[in-house]
Short mmCIF file of C-alpha atoms in Angstrom, two decimals:
data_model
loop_
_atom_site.label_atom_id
_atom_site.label_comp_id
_atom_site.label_asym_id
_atom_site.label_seq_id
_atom_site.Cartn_x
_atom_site.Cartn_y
_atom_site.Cartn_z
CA UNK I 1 0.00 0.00 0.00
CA UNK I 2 1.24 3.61 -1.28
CA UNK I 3 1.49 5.91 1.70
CA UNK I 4 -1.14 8.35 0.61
CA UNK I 5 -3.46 10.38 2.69
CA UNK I 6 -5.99 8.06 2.16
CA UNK I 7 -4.37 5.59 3.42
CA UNK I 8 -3.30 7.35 6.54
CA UNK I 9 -7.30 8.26 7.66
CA UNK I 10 -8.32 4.94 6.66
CA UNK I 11 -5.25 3.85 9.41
CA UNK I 12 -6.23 6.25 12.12
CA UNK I 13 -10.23 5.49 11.45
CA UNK I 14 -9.27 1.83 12.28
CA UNK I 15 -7.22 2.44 15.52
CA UNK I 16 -10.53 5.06 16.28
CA UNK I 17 -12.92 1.52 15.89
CA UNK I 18 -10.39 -0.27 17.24
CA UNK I 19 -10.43 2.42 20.66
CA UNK I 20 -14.14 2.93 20.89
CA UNK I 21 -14.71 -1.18 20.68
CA UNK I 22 -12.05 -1.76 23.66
CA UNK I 23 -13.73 1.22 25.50
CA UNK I 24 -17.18 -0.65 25.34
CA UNK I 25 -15.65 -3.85 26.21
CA UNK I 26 -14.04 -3.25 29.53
CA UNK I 27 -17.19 -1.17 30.51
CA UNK I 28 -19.71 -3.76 29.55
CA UNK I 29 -17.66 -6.45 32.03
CA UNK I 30 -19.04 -9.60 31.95
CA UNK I 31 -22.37 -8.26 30.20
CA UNK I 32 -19.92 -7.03 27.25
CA UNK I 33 -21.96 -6.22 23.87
CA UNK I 34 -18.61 -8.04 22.16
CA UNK I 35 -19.23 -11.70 23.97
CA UNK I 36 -21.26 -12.79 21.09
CA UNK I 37 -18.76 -11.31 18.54
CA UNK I 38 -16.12 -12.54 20.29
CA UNK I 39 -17.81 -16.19 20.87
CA UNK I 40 -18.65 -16.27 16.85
CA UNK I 41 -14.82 -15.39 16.29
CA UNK I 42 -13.21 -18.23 18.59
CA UNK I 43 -15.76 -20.46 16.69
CA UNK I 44 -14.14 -19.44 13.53
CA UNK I 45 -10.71 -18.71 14.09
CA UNK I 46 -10.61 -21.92 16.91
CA UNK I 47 -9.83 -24.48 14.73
CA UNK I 48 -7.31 -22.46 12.75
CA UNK I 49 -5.66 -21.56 15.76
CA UNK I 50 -5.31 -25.76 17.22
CA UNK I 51 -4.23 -26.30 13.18
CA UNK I 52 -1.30 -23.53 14.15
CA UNK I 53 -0.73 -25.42 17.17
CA UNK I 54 -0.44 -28.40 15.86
CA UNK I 55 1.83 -27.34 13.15
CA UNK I 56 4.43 -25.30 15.33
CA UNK I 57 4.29 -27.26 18.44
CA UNK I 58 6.73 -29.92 16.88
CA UNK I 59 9.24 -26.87 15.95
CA UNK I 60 8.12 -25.20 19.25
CA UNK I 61 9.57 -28.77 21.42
CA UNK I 62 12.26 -29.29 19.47
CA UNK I 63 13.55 -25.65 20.36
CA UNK I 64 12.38 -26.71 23.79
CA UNK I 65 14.42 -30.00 23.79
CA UNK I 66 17.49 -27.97 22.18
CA UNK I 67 17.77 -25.63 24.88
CA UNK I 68 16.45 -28.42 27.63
CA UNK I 69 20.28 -30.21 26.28
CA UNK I 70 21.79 -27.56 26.89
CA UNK I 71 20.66 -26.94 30.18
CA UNK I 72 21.33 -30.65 30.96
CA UNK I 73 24.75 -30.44 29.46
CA UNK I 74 25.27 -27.60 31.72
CA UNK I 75 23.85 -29.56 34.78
CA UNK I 76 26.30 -32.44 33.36
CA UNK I 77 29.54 -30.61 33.27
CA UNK I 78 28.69 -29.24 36.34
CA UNK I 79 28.03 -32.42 37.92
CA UNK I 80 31.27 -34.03 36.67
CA UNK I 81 33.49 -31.36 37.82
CA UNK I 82 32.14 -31.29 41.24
CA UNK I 83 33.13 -35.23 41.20
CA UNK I 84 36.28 -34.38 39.77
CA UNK I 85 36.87 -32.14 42.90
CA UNK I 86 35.74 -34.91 45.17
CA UNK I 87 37.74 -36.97 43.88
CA UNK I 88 40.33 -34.51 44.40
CA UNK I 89 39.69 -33.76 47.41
CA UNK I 90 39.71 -37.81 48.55
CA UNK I 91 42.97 -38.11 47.23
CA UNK I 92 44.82 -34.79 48.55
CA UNK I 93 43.25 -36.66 52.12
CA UNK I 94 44.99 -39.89 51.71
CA UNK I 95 48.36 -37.50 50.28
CA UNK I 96 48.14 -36.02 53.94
CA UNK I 97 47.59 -38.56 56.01
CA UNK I 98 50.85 -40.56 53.89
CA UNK I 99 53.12 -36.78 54.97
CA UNK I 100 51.28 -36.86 58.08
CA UNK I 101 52.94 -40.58 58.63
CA UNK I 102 56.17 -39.73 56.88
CA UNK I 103 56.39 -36.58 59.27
CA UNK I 104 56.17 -39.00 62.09
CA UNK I 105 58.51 -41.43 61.47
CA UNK I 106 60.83 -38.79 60.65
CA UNK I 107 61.00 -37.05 63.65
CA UNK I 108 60.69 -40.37 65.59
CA UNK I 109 64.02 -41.38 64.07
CA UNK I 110 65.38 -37.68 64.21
CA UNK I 111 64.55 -37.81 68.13
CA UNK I 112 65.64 -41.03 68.80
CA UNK I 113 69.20 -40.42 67.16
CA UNK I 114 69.39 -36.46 68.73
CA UNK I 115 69.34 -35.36 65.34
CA UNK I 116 68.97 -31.44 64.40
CA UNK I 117 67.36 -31.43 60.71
CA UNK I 118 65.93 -29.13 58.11
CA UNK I 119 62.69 -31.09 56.51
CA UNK I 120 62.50 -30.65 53.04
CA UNK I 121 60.61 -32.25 49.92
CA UNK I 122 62.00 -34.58 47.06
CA UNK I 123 60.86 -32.25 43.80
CA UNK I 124 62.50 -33.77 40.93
CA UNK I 125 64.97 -37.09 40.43
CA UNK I 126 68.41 -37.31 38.99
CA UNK I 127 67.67 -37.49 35.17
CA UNK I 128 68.58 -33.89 34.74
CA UNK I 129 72.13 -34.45 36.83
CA UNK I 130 73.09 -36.96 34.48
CA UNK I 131 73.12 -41.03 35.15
CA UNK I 132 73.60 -41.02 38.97
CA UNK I 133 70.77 -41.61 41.19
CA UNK I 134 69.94 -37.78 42.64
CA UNK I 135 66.81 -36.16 43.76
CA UNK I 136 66.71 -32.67 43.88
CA UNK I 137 65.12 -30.93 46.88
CA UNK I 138 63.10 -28.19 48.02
CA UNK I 139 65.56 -26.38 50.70
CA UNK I 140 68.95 -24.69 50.12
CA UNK I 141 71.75 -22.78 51.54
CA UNK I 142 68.79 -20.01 52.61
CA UNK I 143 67.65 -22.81 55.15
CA UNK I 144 71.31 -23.88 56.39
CA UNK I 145 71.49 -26.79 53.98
CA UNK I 146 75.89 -27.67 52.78
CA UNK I 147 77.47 -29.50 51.23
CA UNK I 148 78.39 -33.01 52.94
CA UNK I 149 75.87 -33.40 54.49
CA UNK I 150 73.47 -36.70 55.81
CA UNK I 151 70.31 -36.92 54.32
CA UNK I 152 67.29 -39.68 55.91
CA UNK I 153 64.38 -40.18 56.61
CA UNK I 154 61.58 -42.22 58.78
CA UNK I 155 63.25 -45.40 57.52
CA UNK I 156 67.37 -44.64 57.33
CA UNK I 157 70.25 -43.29 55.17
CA UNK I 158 68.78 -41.90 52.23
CA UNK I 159 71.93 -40.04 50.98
CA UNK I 160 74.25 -36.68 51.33
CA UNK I 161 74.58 -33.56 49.90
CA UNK I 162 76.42 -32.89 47.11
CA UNK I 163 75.64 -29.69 45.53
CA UNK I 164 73.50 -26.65 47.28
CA UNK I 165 71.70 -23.74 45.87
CA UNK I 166 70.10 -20.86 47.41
CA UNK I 167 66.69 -22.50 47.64
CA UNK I 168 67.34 -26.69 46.04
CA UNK I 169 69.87 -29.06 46.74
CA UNK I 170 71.10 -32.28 45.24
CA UNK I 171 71.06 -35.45 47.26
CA UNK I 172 73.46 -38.45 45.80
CA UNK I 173 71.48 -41.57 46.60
CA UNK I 174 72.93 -44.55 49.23
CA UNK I 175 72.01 -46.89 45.70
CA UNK I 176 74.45 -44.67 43.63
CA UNK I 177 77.80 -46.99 42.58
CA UNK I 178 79.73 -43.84 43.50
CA UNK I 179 78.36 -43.86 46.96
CA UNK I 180 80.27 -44.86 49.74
CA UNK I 181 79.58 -45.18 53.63
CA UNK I 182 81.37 -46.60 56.72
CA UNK I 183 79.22 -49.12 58.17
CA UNK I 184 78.83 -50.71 61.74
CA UNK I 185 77.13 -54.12 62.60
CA UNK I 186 74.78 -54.12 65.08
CA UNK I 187 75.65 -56.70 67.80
CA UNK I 188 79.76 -57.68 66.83
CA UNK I 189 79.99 -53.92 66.05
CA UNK I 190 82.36 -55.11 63.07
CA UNK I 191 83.06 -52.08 61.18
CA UNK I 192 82.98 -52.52 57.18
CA UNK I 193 82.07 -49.65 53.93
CA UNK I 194 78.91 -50.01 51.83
CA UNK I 195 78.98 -49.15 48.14
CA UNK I 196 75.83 -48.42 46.14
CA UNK I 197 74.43 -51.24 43.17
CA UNK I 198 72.39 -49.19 41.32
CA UNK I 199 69.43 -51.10 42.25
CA UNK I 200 67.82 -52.18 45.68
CA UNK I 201 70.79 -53.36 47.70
CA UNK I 202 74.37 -52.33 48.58
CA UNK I 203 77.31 -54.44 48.64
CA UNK I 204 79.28 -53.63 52.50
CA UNK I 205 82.71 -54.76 52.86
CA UNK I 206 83.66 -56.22 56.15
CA UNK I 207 87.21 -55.17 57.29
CA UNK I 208 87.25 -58.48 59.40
CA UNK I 209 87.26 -61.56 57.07
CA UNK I 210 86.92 -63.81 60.01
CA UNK I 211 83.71 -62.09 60.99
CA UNK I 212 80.64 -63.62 62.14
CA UNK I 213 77.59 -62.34 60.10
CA UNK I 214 73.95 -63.68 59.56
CA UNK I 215 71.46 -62.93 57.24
CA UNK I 216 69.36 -60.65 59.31
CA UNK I 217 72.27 -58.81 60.74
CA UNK I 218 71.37 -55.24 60.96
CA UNK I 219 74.14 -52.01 60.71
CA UNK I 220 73.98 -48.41 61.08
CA UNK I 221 76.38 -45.74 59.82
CA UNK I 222 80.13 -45.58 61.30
CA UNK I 223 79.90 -41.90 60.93
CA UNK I 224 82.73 -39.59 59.81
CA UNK I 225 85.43 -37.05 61.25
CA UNK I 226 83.61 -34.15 61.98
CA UNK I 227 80.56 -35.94 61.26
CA UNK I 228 80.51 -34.82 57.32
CA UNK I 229 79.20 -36.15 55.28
CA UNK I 230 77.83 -38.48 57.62
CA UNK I 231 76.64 -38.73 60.96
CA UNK I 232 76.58 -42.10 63.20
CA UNK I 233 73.99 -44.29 64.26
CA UNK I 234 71.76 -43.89 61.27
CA UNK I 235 69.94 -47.24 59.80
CA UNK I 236 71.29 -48.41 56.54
CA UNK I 237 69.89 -51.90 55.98
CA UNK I 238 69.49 -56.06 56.88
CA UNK I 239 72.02 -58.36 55.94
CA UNK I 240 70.51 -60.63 52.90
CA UNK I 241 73.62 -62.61 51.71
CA UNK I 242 76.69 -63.81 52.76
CA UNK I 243 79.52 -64.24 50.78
CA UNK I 244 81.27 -67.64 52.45
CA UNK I 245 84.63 -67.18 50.31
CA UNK I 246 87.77 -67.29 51.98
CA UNK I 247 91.20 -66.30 51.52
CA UNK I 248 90.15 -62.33 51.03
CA UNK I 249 91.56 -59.74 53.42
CA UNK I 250 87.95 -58.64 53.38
CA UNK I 251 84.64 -60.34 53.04
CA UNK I 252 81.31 -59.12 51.29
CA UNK I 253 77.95 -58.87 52.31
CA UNK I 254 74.43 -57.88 50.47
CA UNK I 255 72.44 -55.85 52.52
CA UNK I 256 68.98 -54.39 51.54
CA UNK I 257 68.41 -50.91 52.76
CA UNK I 258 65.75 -49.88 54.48
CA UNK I 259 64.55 -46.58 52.12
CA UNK I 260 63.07 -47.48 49.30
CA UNK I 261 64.62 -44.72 46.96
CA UNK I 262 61.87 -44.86 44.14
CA UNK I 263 58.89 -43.51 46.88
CA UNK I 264 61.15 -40.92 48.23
CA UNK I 265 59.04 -38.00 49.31
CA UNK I 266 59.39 -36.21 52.65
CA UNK I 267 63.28 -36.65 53.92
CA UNK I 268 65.49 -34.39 56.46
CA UNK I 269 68.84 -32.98 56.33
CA UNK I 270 71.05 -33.22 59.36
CA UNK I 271 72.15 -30.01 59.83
CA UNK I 272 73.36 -30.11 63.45
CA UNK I 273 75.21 -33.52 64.21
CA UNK I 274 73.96 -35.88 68.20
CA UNK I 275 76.43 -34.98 71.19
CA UNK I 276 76.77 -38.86 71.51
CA UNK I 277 77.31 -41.81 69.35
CA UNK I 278 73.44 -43.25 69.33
CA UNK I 279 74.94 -46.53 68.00
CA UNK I 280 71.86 -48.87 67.63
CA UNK I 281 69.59 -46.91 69.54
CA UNK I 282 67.82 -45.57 66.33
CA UNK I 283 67.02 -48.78 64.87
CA UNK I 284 63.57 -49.80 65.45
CA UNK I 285 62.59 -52.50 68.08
CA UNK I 286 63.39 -56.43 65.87
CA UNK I 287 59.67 -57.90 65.42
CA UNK I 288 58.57 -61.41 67.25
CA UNK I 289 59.54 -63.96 65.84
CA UNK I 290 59.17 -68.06 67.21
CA UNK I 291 62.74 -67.81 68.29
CA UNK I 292 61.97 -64.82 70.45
CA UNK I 293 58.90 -66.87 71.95
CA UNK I 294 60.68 -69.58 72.34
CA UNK I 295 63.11 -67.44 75.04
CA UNK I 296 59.72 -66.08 76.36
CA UNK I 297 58.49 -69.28 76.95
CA UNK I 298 61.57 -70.79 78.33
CA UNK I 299 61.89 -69.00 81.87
CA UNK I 300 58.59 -70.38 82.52
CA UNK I 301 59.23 -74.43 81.03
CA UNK I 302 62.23 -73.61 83.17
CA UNK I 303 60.01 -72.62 86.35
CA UNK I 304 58.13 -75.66 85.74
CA UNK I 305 61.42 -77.73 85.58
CA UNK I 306 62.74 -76.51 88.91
CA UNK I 307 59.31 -76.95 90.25
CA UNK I 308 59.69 -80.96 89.10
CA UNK I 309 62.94 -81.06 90.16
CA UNK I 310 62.30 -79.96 93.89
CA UNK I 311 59.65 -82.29 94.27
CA UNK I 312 62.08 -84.83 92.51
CA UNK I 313 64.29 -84.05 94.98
CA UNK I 314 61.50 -84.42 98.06
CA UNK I 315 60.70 -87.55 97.17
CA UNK I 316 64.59 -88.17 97.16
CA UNK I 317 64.71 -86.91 100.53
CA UNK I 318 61.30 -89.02 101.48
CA UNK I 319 63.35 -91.56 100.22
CA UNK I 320 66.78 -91.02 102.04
CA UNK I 321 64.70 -90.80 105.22
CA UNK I 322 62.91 -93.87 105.08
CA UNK I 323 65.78 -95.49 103.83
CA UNK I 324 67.51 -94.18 107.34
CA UNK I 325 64.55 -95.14 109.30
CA UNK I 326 64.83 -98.87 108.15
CA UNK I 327 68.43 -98.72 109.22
CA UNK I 328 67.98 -97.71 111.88
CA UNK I 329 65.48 -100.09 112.70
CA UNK I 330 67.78 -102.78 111.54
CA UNK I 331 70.34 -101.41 113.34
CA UNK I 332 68.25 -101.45 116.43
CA UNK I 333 67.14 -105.07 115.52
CA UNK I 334 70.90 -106.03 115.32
CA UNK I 335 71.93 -104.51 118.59
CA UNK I 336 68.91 -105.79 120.68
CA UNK I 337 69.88 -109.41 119.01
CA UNK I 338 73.08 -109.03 119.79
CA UNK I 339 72.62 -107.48 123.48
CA UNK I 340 70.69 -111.03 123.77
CA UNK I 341 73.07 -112.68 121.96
CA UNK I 342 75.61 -111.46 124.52
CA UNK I 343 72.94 -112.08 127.52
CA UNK I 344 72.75 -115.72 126.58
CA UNK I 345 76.69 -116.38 126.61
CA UNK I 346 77.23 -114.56 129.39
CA UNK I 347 74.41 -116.99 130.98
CA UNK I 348 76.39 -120.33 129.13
CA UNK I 349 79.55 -118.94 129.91
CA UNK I 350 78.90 -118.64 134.28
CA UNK I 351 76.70 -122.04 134.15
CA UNK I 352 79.73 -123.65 132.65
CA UNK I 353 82.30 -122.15 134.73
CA UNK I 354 79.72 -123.32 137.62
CA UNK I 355 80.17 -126.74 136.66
CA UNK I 356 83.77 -126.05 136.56
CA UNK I 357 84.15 -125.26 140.05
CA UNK I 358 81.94 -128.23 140.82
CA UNK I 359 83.74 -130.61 139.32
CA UNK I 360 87.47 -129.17 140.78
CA UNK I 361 85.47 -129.82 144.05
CA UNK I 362 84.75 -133.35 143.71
CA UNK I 363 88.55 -133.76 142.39
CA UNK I 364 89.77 -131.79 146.05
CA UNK I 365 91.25 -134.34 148.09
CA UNK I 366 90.32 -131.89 151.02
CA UNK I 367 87.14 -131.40 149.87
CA UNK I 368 85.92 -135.23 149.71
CA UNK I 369 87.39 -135.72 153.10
#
């Protein structure tokens, strides 16, 4: 349609109708002149308006079910990431209880060997120092940390230092072949030096090639003057092998250590060496085993045995007693036999020396006369 005047009074007549029929509509209320036009126009335009229904209700749900997705993916990816920091959060729990336990057993051993240490944290292994077996940790020369110095933790001798920064430090590894340590055995105290295999045990020299060693033998650290790079009385490991050669100025032993140097995590550097040698006072209590029941038990079979034996020896004595009663008995038997014994030739003996003097009588010339 041109825009014409026409056109623009026909326009404004419309909206005028359109006006003066709304005006009549909401004054009417519910008696409104319009209800029968308006009843005769939802007759007509009713079933058009279900056919429109029916024909956009289809597009109408699928733009529905489109945004419903995307609210669901939404819900979804919320849902998931809210696991994922459950899950998160399980696992940082079960991180801290594992430092809360590697904190304790490495003050325990700390305390029980009087040793003044720096904690730190393993942060990266050796592959960036070349081939030797290094960790690299999270405490320097700002915390006290130099060179030479023992490293352990909970479980023993995890290494020393070798090269310091201001904030990281290198640790060379007990496992390392280029690691060396003066050893002492726990009960013969036989001193000997362990070398590192590159793997999970270290070979220990025995300066003594006449010395008595077990598997199950246990040895801490000699220590070293000035007590660098190592300090005494820390664990190293348990005899595993025995090398029964003989005609060596030395002999050889495998030992297993007791840090596992692939899980290394929490560890402490002795920075301030023990007043006294702790010897084997920092090696944990030996576990139960039958042997150590068996002495348990002995004392008491032993009890049992003196108990047997004293009444062993009562009925000994019961015995000895009535063995000395029956002598004596005897022996009372014997004399009271013999004191008749005795009686009746004493009797024999006067009635014969009676007849004696009876018959010198008759023989006495004075006598017959």
């Amino acid at each position: 349609m041109r825009d014409t005047r026409e056109s623009r009074l026909l326009l404004v007549l419309l909206i005028s109708i359109a006006f003066a029929f709304i005006t009549m509509d909401i004054r009417g209320g519910d008696d409104s002149p319009l209800d029968g036009a308006r009843d005769a126009a939802a007759s007509v335009f009713g079933p058009v308006e279900e056919g429109m229904a029916g024909a956009v209700d289809p597009v109408a749900n699928a733009i529905s079910a489109v945004r419903d997705s995307g609210d669901r993916h939404d819900r979804i990816s919320e849902l998931e990431r809210e696991n994922a920091e459950l899950r998160q959060q399980l696992g940082s729990e079960e991180h801290r209880e594992s430092r809360v336990d590697q904190l304790d057993e490495l003050l325990r051993t700390a305390g029980a060997g009087q040793y003044g240490i720096v904690g730190a944290q393993v942060i990266a292994i050796g592959a960036a120092q070349g081939f030797s077996w290094t960790v690299t940790i999270d405490a320097g020369s700002e915390d006290g940390i130099a060179r030479d110095m023992t490293v352990l933790n909970g479980d023993g001798l995890v290494g020393r230092v070798t090269t310091v920064g201001p904030g990281t430090a290198t640790v060379l590894l007990a496992n390392d072949p280029d690691f060396t340590v003066g050893t002492r055995l726990e009960d013969s105290q036989e001193l000997g030096f362990a070398t590192g295999r590159g793997d999970d045990t270290l070979d220990v020299q025995l300066l003594n090639q006449q010395a008595r060693v077990e598997e199950g033998d246990r040895m801490v650290t000699f220590g070293s003057s000035d007590n660098k790079p190592f300090v005494p009385g820390v664990p190293v490991g348990e005899v595993i092998s025995v090398d029964r050669t003989t005609g060596d100025l030395t002999r050889i032993v495998q030992v297993r250590p007791y840090v596992t140097f692939t899980q290394l995590d929490l560890v402490g550097v002795v920075v301030e060496p023990p007043r006294d040698n702790p010897r084997d006072s920092v090696l944990p209590p030996r576990p139960e085993g039958p042997e150590d029941q068996a002495r348990e038990e002995e004392p008491e079979e032993n009890a049992e045995g003196a108990v047997a034996r004293e009444g062993e020896a009562e009925d000994a004595d019961g015995n000895v007693a009535d063995a000395e009663e029956t002598v004596d008995a005897d022996e009372m038997v014997d004399t009271e036999e013999n004191a008749d014994a005795d009686e009746n030739v004493g009797a024999d003996a006067t009635e014969a020396a009676g007849d004696a003097a009876g018959e010198d009588e008759d023989d006495d010339p004075a006598t017959r006369s």
